[in-house]
Structure formats: structure tokens, C-alpha cells
Short mmCIF file of C-alpha atoms in Angstrom, two decimals:
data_model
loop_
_atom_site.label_atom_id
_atom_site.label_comp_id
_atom_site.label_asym_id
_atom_site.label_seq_id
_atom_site.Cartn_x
_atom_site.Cartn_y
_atom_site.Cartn_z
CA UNK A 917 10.61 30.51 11.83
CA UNK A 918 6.61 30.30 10.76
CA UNK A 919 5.29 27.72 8.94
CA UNK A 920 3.11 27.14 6.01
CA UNK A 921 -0.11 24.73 7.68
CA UNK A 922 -2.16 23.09 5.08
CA UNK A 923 -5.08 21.07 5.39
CA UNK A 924 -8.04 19.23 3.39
CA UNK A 925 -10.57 16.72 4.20
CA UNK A 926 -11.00 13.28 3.03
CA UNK A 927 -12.30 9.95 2.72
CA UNK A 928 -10.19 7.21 4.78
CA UNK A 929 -9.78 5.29 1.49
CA UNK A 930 -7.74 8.13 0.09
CA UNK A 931 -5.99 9.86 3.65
CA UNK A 932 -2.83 7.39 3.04
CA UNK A 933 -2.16 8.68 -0.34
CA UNK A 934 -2.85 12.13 0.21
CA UNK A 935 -0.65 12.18 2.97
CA UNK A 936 2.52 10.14 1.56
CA UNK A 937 1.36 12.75 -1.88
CA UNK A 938 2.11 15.99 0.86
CA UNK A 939 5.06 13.94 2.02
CA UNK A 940 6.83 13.67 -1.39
CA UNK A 941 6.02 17.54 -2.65
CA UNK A 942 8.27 17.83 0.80
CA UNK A 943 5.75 18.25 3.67
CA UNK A 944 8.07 18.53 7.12
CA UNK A 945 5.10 16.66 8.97
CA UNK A 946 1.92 14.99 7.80
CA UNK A 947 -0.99 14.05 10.37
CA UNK A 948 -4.13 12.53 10.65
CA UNK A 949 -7.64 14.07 12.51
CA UNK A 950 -10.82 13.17 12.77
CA UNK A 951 -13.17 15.58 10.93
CA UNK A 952 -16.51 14.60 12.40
CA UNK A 953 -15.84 13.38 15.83
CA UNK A 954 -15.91 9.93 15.24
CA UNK A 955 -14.83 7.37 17.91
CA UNK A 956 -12.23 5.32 17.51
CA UNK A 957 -12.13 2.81 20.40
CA UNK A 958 -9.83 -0.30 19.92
CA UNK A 959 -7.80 -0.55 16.38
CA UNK A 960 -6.03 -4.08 15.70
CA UNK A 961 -2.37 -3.96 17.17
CA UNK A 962 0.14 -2.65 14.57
CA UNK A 963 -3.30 -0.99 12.66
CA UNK A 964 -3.27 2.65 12.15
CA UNK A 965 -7.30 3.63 12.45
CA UNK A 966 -8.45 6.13 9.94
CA UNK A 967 -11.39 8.00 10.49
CA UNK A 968 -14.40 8.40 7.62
CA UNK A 969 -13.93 11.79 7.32
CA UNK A 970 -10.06 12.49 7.66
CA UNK A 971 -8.34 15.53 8.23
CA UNK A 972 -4.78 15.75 6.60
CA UNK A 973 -2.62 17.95 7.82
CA UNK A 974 0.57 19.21 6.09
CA UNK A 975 3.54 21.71 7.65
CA UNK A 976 5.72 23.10 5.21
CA UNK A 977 8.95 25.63 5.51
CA UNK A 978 8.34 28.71 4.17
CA UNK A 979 10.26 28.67 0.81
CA UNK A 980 7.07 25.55 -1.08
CA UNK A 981 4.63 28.37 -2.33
CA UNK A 982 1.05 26.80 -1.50
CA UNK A 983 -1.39 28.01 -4.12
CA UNK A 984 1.58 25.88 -6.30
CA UNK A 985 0.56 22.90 -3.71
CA UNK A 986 -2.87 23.08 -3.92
CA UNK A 987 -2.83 22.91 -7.67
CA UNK A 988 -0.42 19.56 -7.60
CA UNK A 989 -3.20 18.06 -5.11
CA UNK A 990 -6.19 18.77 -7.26
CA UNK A 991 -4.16 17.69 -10.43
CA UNK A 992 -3.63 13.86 -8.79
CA UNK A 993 -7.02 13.65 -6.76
CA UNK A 994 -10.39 14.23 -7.87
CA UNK A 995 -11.84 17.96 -6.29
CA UNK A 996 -14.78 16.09 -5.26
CA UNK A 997 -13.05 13.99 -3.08
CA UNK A 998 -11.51 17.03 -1.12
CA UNK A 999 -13.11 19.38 0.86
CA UNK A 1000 -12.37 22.31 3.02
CA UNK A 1001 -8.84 23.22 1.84
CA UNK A 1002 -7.52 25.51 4.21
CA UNK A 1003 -4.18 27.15 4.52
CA UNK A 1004 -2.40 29.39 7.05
CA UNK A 1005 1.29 30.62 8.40
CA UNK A 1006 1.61 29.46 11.94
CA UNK A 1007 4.35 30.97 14.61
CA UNK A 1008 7.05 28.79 15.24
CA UNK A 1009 6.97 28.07 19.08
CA UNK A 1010 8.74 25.42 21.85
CA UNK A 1011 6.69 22.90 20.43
CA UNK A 1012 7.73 20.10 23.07
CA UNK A 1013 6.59 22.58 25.63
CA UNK A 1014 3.77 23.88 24.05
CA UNK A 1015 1.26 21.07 25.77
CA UNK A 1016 2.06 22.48 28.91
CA UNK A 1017 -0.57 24.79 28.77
CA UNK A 1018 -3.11 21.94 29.07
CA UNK A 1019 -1.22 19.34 30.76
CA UNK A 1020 -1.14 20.47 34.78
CA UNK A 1021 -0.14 18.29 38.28
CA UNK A 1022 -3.54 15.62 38.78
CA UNK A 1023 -3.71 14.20 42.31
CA UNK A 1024 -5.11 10.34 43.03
CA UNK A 1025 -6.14 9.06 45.97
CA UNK A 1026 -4.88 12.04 47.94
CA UNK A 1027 -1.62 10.17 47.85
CA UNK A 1028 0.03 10.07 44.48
CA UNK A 1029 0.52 13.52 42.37
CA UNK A 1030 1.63 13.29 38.67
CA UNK A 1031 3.21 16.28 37.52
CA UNK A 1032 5.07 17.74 34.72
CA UNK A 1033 8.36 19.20 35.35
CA UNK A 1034 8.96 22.20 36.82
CA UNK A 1035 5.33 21.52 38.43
CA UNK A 1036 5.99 19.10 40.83
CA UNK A 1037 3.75 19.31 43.73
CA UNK A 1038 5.17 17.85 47.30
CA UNK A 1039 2.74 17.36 50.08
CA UNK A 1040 3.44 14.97 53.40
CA UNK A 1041 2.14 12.22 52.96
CA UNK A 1042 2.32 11.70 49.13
CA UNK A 1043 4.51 10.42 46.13
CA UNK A 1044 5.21 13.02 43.25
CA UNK A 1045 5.82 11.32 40.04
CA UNK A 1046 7.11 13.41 37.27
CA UNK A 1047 5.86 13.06 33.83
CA UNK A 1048 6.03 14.80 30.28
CA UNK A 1049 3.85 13.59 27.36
CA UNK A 1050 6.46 11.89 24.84
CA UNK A 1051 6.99 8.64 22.98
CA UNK A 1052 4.00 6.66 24.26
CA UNK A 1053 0.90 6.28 25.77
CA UNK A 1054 -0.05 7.05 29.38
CA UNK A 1055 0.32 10.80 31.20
CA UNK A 1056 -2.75 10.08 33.33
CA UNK A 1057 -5.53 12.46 31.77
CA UNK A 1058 -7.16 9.76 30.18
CA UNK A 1059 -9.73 7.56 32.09
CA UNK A 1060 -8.61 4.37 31.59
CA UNK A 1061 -4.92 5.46 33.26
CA UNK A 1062 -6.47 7.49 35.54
CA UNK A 1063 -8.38 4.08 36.76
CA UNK A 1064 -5.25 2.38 37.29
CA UNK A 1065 -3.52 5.32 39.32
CA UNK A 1066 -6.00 5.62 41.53
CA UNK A 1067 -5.59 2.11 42.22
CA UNK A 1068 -2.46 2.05 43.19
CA UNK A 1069 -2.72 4.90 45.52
CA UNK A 1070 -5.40 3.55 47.22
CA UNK A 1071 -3.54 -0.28 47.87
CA UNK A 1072 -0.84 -1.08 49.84
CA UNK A 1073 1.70 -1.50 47.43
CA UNK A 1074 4.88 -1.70 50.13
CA UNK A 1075 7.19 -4.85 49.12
CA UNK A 1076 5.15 -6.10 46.32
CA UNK A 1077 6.30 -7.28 43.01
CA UNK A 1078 4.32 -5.58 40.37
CA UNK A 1079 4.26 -6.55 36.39
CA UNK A 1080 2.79 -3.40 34.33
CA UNK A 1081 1.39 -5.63 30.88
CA UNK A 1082 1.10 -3.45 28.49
CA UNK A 1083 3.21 -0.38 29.98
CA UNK A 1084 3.18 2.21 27.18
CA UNK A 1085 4.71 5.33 29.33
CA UNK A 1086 6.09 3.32 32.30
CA UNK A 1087 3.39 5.80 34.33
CA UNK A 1088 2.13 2.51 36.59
CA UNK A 1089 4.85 0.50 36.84
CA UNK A 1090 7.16 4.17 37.96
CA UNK A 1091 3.48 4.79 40.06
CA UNK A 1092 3.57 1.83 42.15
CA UNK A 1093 7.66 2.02 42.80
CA UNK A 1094 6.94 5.28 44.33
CA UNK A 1095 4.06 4.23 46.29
CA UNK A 1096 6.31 1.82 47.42
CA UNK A 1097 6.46 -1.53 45.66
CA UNK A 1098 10.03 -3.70 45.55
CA UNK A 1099 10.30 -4.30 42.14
CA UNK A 1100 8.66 -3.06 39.12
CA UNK A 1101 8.05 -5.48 35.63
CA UNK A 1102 7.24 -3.39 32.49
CA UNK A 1103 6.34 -5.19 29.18
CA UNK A 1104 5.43 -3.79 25.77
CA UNK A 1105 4.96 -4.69 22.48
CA UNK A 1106 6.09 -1.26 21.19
CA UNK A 1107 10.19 -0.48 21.40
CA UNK A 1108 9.18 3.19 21.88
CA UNK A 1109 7.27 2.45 25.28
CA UNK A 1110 10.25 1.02 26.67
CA UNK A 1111 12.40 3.62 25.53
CA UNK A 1112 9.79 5.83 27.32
CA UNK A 1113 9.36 3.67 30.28
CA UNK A 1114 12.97 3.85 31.09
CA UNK A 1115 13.27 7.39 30.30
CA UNK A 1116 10.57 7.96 32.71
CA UNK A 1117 11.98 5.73 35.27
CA UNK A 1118 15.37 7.71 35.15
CA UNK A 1119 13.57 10.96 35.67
CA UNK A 1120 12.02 9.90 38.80
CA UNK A 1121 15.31 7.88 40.40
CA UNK A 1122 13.73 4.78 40.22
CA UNK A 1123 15.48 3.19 37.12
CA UNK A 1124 17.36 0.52 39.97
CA UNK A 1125 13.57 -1.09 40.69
CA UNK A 1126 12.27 -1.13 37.17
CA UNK A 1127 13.11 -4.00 34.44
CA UNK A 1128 12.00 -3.13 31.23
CA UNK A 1129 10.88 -6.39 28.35
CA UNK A 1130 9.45 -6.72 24.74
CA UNK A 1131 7.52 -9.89 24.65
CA UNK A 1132 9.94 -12.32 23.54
CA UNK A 1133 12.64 -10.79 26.58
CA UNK A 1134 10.07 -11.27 29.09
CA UNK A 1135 10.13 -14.98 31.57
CA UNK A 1136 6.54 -15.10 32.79
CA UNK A 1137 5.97 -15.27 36.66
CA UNK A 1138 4.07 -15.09 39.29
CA UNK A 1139 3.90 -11.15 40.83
CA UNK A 1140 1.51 -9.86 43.44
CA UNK A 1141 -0.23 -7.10 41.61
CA UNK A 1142 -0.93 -6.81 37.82
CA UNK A 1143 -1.76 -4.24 35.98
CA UNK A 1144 -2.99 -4.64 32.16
CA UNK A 1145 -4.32 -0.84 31.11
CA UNK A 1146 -4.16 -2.41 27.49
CA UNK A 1147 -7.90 -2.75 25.69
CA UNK A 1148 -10.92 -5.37 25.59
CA UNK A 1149 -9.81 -7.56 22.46
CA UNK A 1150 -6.40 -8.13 23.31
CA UNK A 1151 -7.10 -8.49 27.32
CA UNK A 1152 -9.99 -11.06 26.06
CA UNK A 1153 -7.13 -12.43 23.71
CA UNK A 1154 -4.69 -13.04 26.19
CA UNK A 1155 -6.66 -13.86 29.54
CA UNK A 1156 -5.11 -16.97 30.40
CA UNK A 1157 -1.73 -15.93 29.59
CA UNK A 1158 -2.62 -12.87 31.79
CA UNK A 1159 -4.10 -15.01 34.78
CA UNK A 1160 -0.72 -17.27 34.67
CA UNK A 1161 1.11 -13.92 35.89
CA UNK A 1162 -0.45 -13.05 38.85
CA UNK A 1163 -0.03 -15.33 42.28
CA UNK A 1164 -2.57 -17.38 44.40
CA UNK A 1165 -4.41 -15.33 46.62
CA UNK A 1166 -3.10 -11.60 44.60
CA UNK A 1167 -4.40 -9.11 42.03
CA UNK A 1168 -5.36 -8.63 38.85
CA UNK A 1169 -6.13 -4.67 37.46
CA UNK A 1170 -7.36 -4.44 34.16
CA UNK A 1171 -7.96 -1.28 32.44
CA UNK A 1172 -8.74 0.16 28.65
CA UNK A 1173 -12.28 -1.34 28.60
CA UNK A 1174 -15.17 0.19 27.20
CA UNK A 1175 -18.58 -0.39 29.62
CA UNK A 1176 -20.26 -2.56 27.16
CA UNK A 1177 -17.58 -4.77 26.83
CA UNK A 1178 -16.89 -5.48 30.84
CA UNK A 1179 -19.01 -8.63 31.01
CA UNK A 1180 -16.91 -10.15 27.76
CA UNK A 1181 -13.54 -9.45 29.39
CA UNK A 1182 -14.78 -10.57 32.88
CA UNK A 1183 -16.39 -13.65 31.43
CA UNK A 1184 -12.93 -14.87 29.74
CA UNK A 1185 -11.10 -14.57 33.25
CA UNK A 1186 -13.35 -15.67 35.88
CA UNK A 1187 -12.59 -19.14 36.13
CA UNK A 1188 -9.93 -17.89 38.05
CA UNK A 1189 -10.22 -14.13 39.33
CA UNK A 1190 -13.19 -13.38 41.43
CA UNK A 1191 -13.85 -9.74 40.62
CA UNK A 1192 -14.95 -6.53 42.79
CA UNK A 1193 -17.38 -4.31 41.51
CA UNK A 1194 -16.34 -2.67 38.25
CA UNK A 1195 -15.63 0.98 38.43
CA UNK A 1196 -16.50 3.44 35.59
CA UNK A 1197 -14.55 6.66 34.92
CA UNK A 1198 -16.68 8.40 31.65
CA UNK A 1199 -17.30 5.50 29.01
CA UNK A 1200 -14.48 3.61 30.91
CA UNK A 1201 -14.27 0.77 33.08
CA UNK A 1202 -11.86 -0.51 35.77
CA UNK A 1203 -12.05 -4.03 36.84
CA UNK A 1204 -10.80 -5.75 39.97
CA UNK A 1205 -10.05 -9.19 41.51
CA UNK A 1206 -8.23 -11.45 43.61
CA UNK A 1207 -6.38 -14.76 42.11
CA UNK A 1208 -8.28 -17.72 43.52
#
């Protein structure tokens, strides 16, 4: 069925309560957008970032008549606080499928394809990991995932333990099983990453070489690659706890850091990783190194 689409926009002071206002005159789904394409680059964890200029968007079932709405919304907020109220019917459509007309295979390393279903690309020579956008982080089209993918294709992963810190979709630690790694370690903060992780693992068969941990599940040891695709502040944060988890003489990938902040994060770990050359993707940066 269509769908009544409303949306105004507003100061990030006020976004919260306009949205849980939408919510309680029985709004289906309320989201946030940015209005001005404003960055927003690393939020605290648990922190929901807000943009200056917010966009609100409401979805309503037909029956809620929106000019009655619209009058409820200038009634509790003050009209110069809104702007740009618009309103429209939108088609009702496979929305869990309705990405796929953006999201298409990527290839890494002429080795490793990630595909969504029913795309799957199968070449000699290379792994096919199979991927949806869903619960969490990670498909692969951003740069600091593509970093780490193109990684692993390009190392001999055969018979290595691998930790994934940070795993949000599962996409690395499912990545390097396929490129061949023994065992797989995925840790998250986030219950709905490892719901996604093992979802993921399942749809590619390798659920058997994956072990899935929150924080407080997860016995720190010593594995031969890991990956941390997290963000500067917490990688900076966590360094030595980081550095205890990879072996003597094995490596340390570290992804979701901004150029400017490469030195910082490099500085906090180098008494005891001795880096490569950092490699940029956009605004992005991909750093390297060997456990001394």
C-alpha cells in the first residue's frame, strides 16, 4: 500500500523531540538526515550524532490525514524552528530489496568478489562472498572496509588464525575464512553485529570456522592477523589491549581512520608494531605492521 512521507528540517537540539513528537501522533518510522552535508566522522560509542541542520523524516499509513499533522507540529514547536515541510504519497515497494539497485558484486585484489545474492560472480581463481546490507555495518562500499578487503586478498591468509575487533557485518572475519584462514574470531560491542556476523557466516557455509563474542565472552589471545576496521578514538583508546592480541612476529590491520589522524593512532602503537606505509582510499586510511 502507499505511504504518507513527511518531512521538516531542524535544529539538532530539537530533532529528538520532533521525532519521538511524529512517533507518538503514530509515525510507522522516524529517521534522521543530514540537511546540509555535514560530516559526521567518529560519534562516542553508544552516541547517536545529530547533524546541525536535521532532516526528520516521518512514514505514515494512509488513514493519519497530514495537513491534521502538520498543524499538531506547528502547535508544539515554534514555525521558526522548522523549515521546509514537505509531504508526499510514496509507492509501497520490496523495501529489503530495494538497495539492490545500487548495491552490485565489487572485486578486491582480483581474488575476492563480494556479491549480493542472486549476483554472485565465480571466476577461477577467486573466493565469492555473499553479502546483503542488514543489521550492521560493513558491505564493502565504504573505504575504510574496502581497505581491509583488499588486504586480505592480497595476503596469504591459508592456516592463519584471524580475530576481526570490531566486526560489525562479519564481512572480514567471513573474507579471510574464504580466502582461506583456519579459524575466524569476531568481536563486537553491538548484539546486532553478531547476530549479523553469524547470519552472514551461515550464508556463506562457513559458520563451522567462525566464533562469534561480545566483549565480556571474549578470552584474549594471541592470533596471526588482526583486523580492527573500528575508528581513531577508540583504536587510540584501546592500543595496548589491541597489540596484546596479535603474536610475535604477525599483523596488525587497522582501519576507520581519517588521514589527519594516522600519525595519532600510529604514535599510540608503535612501541610495538613497526608499520608499512599507510594507504589512503578517499579521506581514508589503512595502516599496516608487523608485531615486533
Amino acid at each position: 500500500m502507499p505511504w504518507h512521507q513527511i518531512s521538516v528540517i531542524t535544529n539538532e537540539d530539537l530533532a529528538p523531540r520532533l521525532a519521538d513528537f511524529f512517533d507518538n501522533l503514530g509515525a510507522v518510522s522516524v529517521t534522521y538526515m543530514d540537511a546540509e552535508d555535514e560530516p559526521v566522522y567518529e560519534p562516542a560509542i553508544g552516541e547517536t550524532k545529530i547533524w546541525s541542520n536535521t532532516e526528520v523524516i516521518a512514514l505514515y499509513e494512509l488513514d493519519p490525514e497530514p495537513e491534521l499533522i502538520k498543524t499538531l507540529v506547528y502547535a508544539q514547536f515554534k514555525s521558526e524552528q522548522l523549515r521546509n515541510w514537505q509531504h508526499e504519497v510514496v509507492e509501497d515497494q520490496e523495501w529489503e530489496r530495494a538497495w539492490m539497485e545500487y548495491y552490485k558484486p565489487m572485486k578486491f585484489a582480483d581474488k575476492l568478489w563480494v556479491c549480493p545474492t542472486d549476483q554472485e560472480q565465480y571466476e577461477p581463481g577467486t573466493a565469492c562472498l555473499t553479502l546483503d546490507p542488514g543489521l550492521a555495518f560493513g558491505t564493502g562500499t565504504h573505504p575504510t572496509t574496502a581497505l581491509c578487503l583488499e588486504w586480505l586478498a592480497s595476503h596469504d591468509l591459508t592456516g592463519k588464525t584471524v580475530i576481526d575487533y570490531g566486526c560489525g557485518s562479519g564481512i572480514l572475519a567471513v573474507a579471510a575464512i574464504l580466502l582461506g584462514a583456519k579459524q575466524a574470531h569476531a568481536v563486537d560491542i553491538d548484539p546486532q553485529a553478531i547476530t549479523a556476523t553469524q547470519s552472514n557466516a551461515q550464508k556463506n557455509n562457513v559458520q563451522d570456522k567462525i566464533i562469534c563474542y561480545l566483549p565480556e565472552q571474549f578470552v584474549p589471545f594471541q592470533a596471526d592477523v588482526v583486523l580492527a576496521n573500528i575508528l581513531a578514538k577508540p583504536l587510540i583508546d584501546m592500543a595496548e589491549q589491541i597489540c596484546n592480541l596479535v603474536a610475535p612476529g604477525c599483523q596488525l590491520v587497522l582501519s576507520g581512520i581519517l588521514h589527519e589522524q594516522a600519525e595519532s593512532v600510529m604514535n599510540a602503537y608503535r612501541q610495538h608494531i613497526t608499520f608499512s606505509a599507510p594507504v589512503q582510499q578517499e579521506d581514508w586510511i589503512r595502516l599496516e605492521g608487523v608485531k615486533r
